[in-house]
Short mmCIF file of C-alpha atoms in Angstrom, two decimals:
data_model
loop_
_atom_site.label_atom_id
_atom_site.label_comp_id
_atom_site.label_asym_id
_atom_site.label_seq_id
_atom_site.Cartn_x
_atom_site.Cartn_y
_atom_site.Cartn_z
CA GLY A 1 5.20 -19.89 -4.37
CA ASP A 2 6.22 -16.31 -4.94
CA SER A 3 9.88 -15.44 -4.83
CA VAL A 4 12.24 -12.54 -5.44
CA THR A 5 15.80 -12.91 -6.63
CA GLN A 6 17.97 -9.93 -6.03
CA MET A 7 21.49 -9.03 -7.02
CA GLU A 8 23.85 -10.01 -4.27
CA GLY A 9 26.01 -7.40 -2.69
CA PRO A 10 27.75 -5.72 -1.31
CA VAL A 11 28.01 -3.05 -3.96
CA THR A 12 30.55 -0.27 -3.61
CA LEU A 13 30.50 2.71 -5.93
CA SER A 14 32.09 6.11 -6.13
CA GLU A 15 29.94 9.19 -5.74
CA GLU A 16 28.17 10.22 -8.96
CA ALA A 17 28.46 6.74 -10.44
CA PHE A 18 25.55 5.02 -12.16
CA LEU A 19 23.72 2.42 -10.11
CA THR A 20 21.84 -0.69 -11.16
CA ILE A 21 20.56 -3.30 -8.73
CA ASN A 22 18.95 -6.23 -10.48
CA CYS A 23 15.73 -7.82 -9.30
CA THR A 24 13.68 -10.60 -10.88
CA TYR A 25 10.60 -12.26 -9.55
CA THR A 26 8.43 -15.33 -9.78
CA ALA A 27 4.76 -14.99 -9.04
CA THR A 28 1.36 -16.15 -10.08
CA GLY A 29 -0.92 -13.50 -11.42
CA TYR A 30 0.10 -9.86 -11.54
CA PRO A 31 1.90 -8.79 -8.40
CA SER A 32 2.75 -5.31 -7.28
CA LEU A 33 6.47 -4.63 -7.05
CA PHE A 34 8.37 -2.54 -4.54
CA TRP A 35 11.79 -1.28 -3.63
CA TYR A 36 12.42 -0.62 0.05
CA VAL A 37 15.47 1.03 1.58
CA GLN A 38 16.89 0.46 5.03
CA TYR A 39 19.29 3.05 6.34
CA PRO A 40 21.69 2.07 9.14
CA GLY A 41 19.84 1.51 12.39
CA GLU A 42 16.43 2.23 10.91
CA GLY A 43 13.40 0.33 9.67
CA LEU A 44 12.38 -0.12 6.09
CA GLN A 45 11.09 2.78 4.06
CA LEU A 46 9.25 2.51 0.79
CA LEU A 47 11.42 3.90 -1.97
CA LEU A 48 9.15 3.30 -4.95
CA LYS A 49 6.56 0.93 -6.30
CA ALA A 50 4.82 -0.17 -9.49
CA THR A 51 1.48 -1.87 -9.58
CA LYS A 52 1.15 -3.02 -13.19
CA ALA A 53 3.23 -3.92 -16.21
CA ASP A 54 5.24 -1.09 -17.82
CA ASP A 55 4.66 1.17 -14.83
CA LYS A 56 7.72 3.14 -13.78
CA GLY A 57 8.17 3.93 -10.12
CA SER A 58 10.44 6.82 -9.22
CA ASN A 59 11.58 8.66 -6.12
CA LYS A 60 14.68 10.58 -5.00
CA GLY A 61 16.31 10.03 -8.39
CA PHE A 62 15.77 6.28 -8.29
CA GLU A 63 13.71 4.53 -10.95
CA ALA A 64 12.47 1.04 -11.65
CA THR A 65 10.24 -0.24 -14.45
CA TYR A 66 7.88 -3.19 -14.10
CA ARG A 67 8.85 -5.52 -16.95
CA LYS A 68 6.40 -8.36 -17.21
CA GLU A 69 8.10 -9.96 -20.20
CA THR A 70 11.35 -10.38 -18.31
CA THR A 71 9.76 -10.55 -14.83
CA SER A 72 12.15 -7.88 -13.68
CA PHE A 73 12.12 -4.67 -11.65
CA HIS A 74 15.68 -3.37 -11.73
CA LEU A 75 16.54 -0.35 -9.62
CA GLU A 76 18.57 2.44 -11.25
CA LYS A 77 19.97 5.82 -10.35
CA GLY A 78 22.00 8.01 -12.63
CA SER A 79 24.27 9.62 -10.06
CA VAL A 80 24.54 8.20 -6.57
CA GLN A 81 25.41 10.13 -3.44
CA VAL A 82 27.05 9.15 -0.18
CA SER A 83 23.64 9.50 1.49
CA ASP A 84 22.34 6.65 -0.69
CA SER A 85 24.42 4.18 1.27
CA ALA A 86 21.92 1.70 2.66
CA VAL A 87 20.47 -1.75 2.14
CA TYR A 88 17.96 -2.03 -0.68
CA PHE A 89 15.25 -4.68 -0.80
CA CYS A 90 13.16 -5.68 -3.76
CA ALA A 91 9.76 -7.07 -2.83
CA LEU A 92 6.45 -8.15 -4.27
CA SER A 93 2.91 -8.50 -3.08
CA ASP A 94 -0.34 -9.70 -4.52
CA SER A 95 -1.75 -6.27 -3.72
CA TRP A 96 -0.36 -2.74 -3.33
CA LYS A 97 -3.07 -1.97 -0.80
CA GLY A 98 -1.16 -3.33 2.14
CA ASN A 99 -3.47 -6.16 3.04
CA GLU A 100 -1.26 -8.88 1.60
CA LYS A 101 2.12 -10.01 2.81
CA LEU A 102 5.34 -8.89 1.16
CA THR A 103 7.89 -11.32 -0.19
CA PHE A 104 11.39 -9.88 -0.03
CA GLY A 105 14.62 -10.44 -1.86
CA THR A 106 17.79 -10.92 0.16
CA GLY A 107 18.74 -7.26 0.12
CA THR A 108 21.71 -5.50 -1.46
CA ARG A 109 24.04 -3.45 0.68
CA LEU A 110 25.18 -0.34 -1.17
CA THR A 111 28.13 1.74 -0.06
CA ILE A 112 28.98 4.99 -1.80
CA ILE A 113 32.51 6.31 -1.45
CA PRO A 114 33.12 10.07 -1.61
CA GLY B 1 0.89 10.32 8.01
CA ALA B 2 0.83 6.51 8.41
CA VAL B 3 3.37 6.38 11.22
CA VAL B 4 4.22 3.14 12.99
CA SER B 5 6.02 3.08 16.30
CA GLN B 6 7.84 -0.06 17.39
CA HIS B 7 9.14 -0.44 20.93
CA PRO B 8 11.63 -1.23 22.29
CA SER B 9 14.31 -0.58 19.71
CA ARG B 10 16.80 -2.74 21.57
CA VAL B 11 16.41 -5.30 24.29
CA ILE B 12 18.75 -7.70 26.02
CA CYS B 13 17.24 -10.50 28.02
CA LYS B 14 18.38 -13.59 29.81
CA SER B 15 17.83 -17.02 28.35
CA GLY B 16 14.52 -18.46 29.51
CA THR B 17 12.74 -15.16 30.00
CA SER B 18 10.04 -13.63 27.83
CA VAL B 19 10.16 -10.40 25.89
CA LYS B 20 7.28 -8.35 24.52
CA ILE B 21 7.62 -6.13 21.47
CA GLU B 22 4.95 -3.56 20.66
CA CYS B 23 3.91 -2.21 17.31
CA ARG B 24 1.57 0.78 17.24
CA SER B 25 -0.03 2.63 14.39
CA LEU B 26 -0.05 6.23 15.58
CA ASP B 27 -2.32 8.02 13.15
CA PHE B 28 -4.31 5.33 11.42
CA GLN B 29 -6.13 2.12 12.17
CA ALA B 30 -4.42 -1.04 11.07
CA THR B 31 -6.63 -4.06 10.71
CA THR B 32 -3.66 -6.09 9.51
CA MET B 33 -0.13 -6.11 10.84
CA PHE B 34 2.78 -8.28 9.81
CA TRP B 35 5.74 -9.47 11.84
CA TYR B 36 9.06 -10.14 10.14
CA ARG B 37 12.36 -11.45 11.33
CA GLN B 38 15.58 -10.35 9.71
CA PHE B 39 18.58 -12.64 9.87
CA PRO B 40 22.11 -11.27 9.49
CA LYS B 41 22.96 -10.72 5.85
CA LYS B 42 19.65 -12.24 4.83
CA SER B 43 16.26 -11.04 3.90
CA LEU B 44 13.20 -10.39 5.98
CA MET B 45 11.20 -13.50 6.63
CA LEU B 46 7.51 -13.18 7.38
CA MET B 47 6.69 -14.80 10.69
CA ALA B 48 2.99 -14.15 10.96
CA THR B 49 0.08 -12.02 9.87
CA SER B 50 -2.07 -10.60 12.61
CA ASN B 51 -5.60 -9.37 12.11
CA GLU B 52 -7.38 -7.30 14.72
CA GLY B 53 -9.67 -9.38 16.85
CA SER B 54 -8.67 -12.75 15.48
CA LYS B 55 -5.89 -15.27 15.79
CA ALA B 56 -2.66 -14.64 13.96
CA THR B 57 -1.77 -16.68 10.91
CA TYR B 58 1.71 -18.11 11.25
CA GLU B 59 4.04 -19.00 8.41
CA GLN B 60 5.24 -22.54 8.07
CA GLY B 61 8.02 -23.36 10.48
CA VAL B 62 7.22 -20.58 12.96
CA GLU B 63 6.33 -21.83 16.42
CA LYS B 64 3.11 -20.16 17.46
CA ASP B 65 3.57 -21.13 21.10
CA LYS B 66 6.96 -19.48 21.16
CA PHE B 67 6.11 -16.34 19.25
CA LEU B 68 2.82 -15.15 20.69
CA ILE B 69 1.06 -12.47 18.69
CA ASN B 70 -1.80 -10.40 19.99
CA HIS B 71 -3.70 -7.80 17.97
CA ALA B 72 -6.32 -6.70 20.43
CA SER B 73 -6.96 -3.26 19.00
CA LEU B 74 -6.83 -1.49 15.67
CA THR B 75 -3.68 0.36 16.68
CA LEU B 76 -1.64 -2.18 18.60
CA SER B 77 -0.10 -5.55 17.89
CA THR B 78 2.36 -7.27 20.21
CA LEU B 79 4.87 -10.03 19.65
CA THR B 80 5.99 -11.93 22.74
CA VAL B 81 9.02 -14.17 22.48
CA THR B 82 8.50 -16.74 25.20
CA SER B 83 11.28 -18.65 26.92
CA ALA B 84 13.83 -16.91 24.76
CA HIS B 85 17.01 -18.64 23.73
CA PRO B 86 20.17 -17.28 22.12
CA GLU B 87 19.04 -18.53 18.72
CA ASP B 88 16.07 -16.18 18.99
CA SER B 89 18.45 -13.25 18.88
CA SER B 90 17.53 -11.32 15.79
CA PHE B 91 16.04 -8.14 14.38
CA TYR B 92 12.26 -8.14 14.46
CA ILE B 93 10.25 -5.71 12.35
CA CYS B 94 6.54 -5.05 12.25
CA SER B 95 4.55 -3.65 9.38
CA ALA B 96 1.07 -2.22 9.40
CA SER B 97 -1.23 -2.09 6.44
CA HIS B 98 -3.26 0.92 5.38
CA PRO B 99 -5.15 1.91 2.24
CA TYR B 100 -2.01 3.25 0.58
CA GLY B 101 0.30 0.34 1.30
CA TYR B 102 2.54 -0.65 4.17
CA THR B 103 4.41 1.22 6.86
CA PHE B 104 7.21 -0.45 8.77
CA GLY B 105 8.30 0.02 12.33
CA SER B 106 11.94 0.84 13.01
CA GLY B 107 12.63 -2.65 14.30
CA THR B 108 13.68 -4.27 17.55
CA ARG B 109 17.11 -5.76 18.06
CA LEU B 110 16.71 -8.68 20.47
CA THR B 111 19.75 -10.18 22.10
CA VAL B 112 19.33 -13.21 24.32
CA VAL B 113 22.25 -13.92 26.62
#
């Protein structure tokens, strides 16, 4: 079945540091890939997505590129802020349209120190 | 747009009682909603997929008689934890589908004492 393997946390960085959270996947066919963020006490919010190979999703300074050859979708940000502290989930679905279930990675807790 | 409201956000109940969690799509119609359970320091696990007007599809290992799901309208799905036990204590999150993807509720922290 489909699966997502995500870099284990927690990750602690200083403000303005460079961030990478690794994510690889196993799936049949051509899934859509997502990064979700969960701020303390809140539900999940879509951070970015990519629906086909070589697509780059971006939002709020975060980026991730759909790499079919390495089955990866690593999350990056050039300069993190304290407000980026949250739990980040990599996920995949057979469809970006919302009618198929999401398969999540284990989540990576990110803490940014001023 | 595409707002989902989940209620309650926190609930404490006694062992053996039942608890109902509601998930509403406020500004769109959701033919499909998903219910997830989040374990401490672990990922979200899909419990079931609910489709409006039909029976929910449960994932393997999820007790359908314990976790009752009803999706009677295009804007409301409910999850009822029946005869709750302490091991049912968890964070439950719903997600509603729409043409542009998924929107998640803010979750319900259930504590069974």
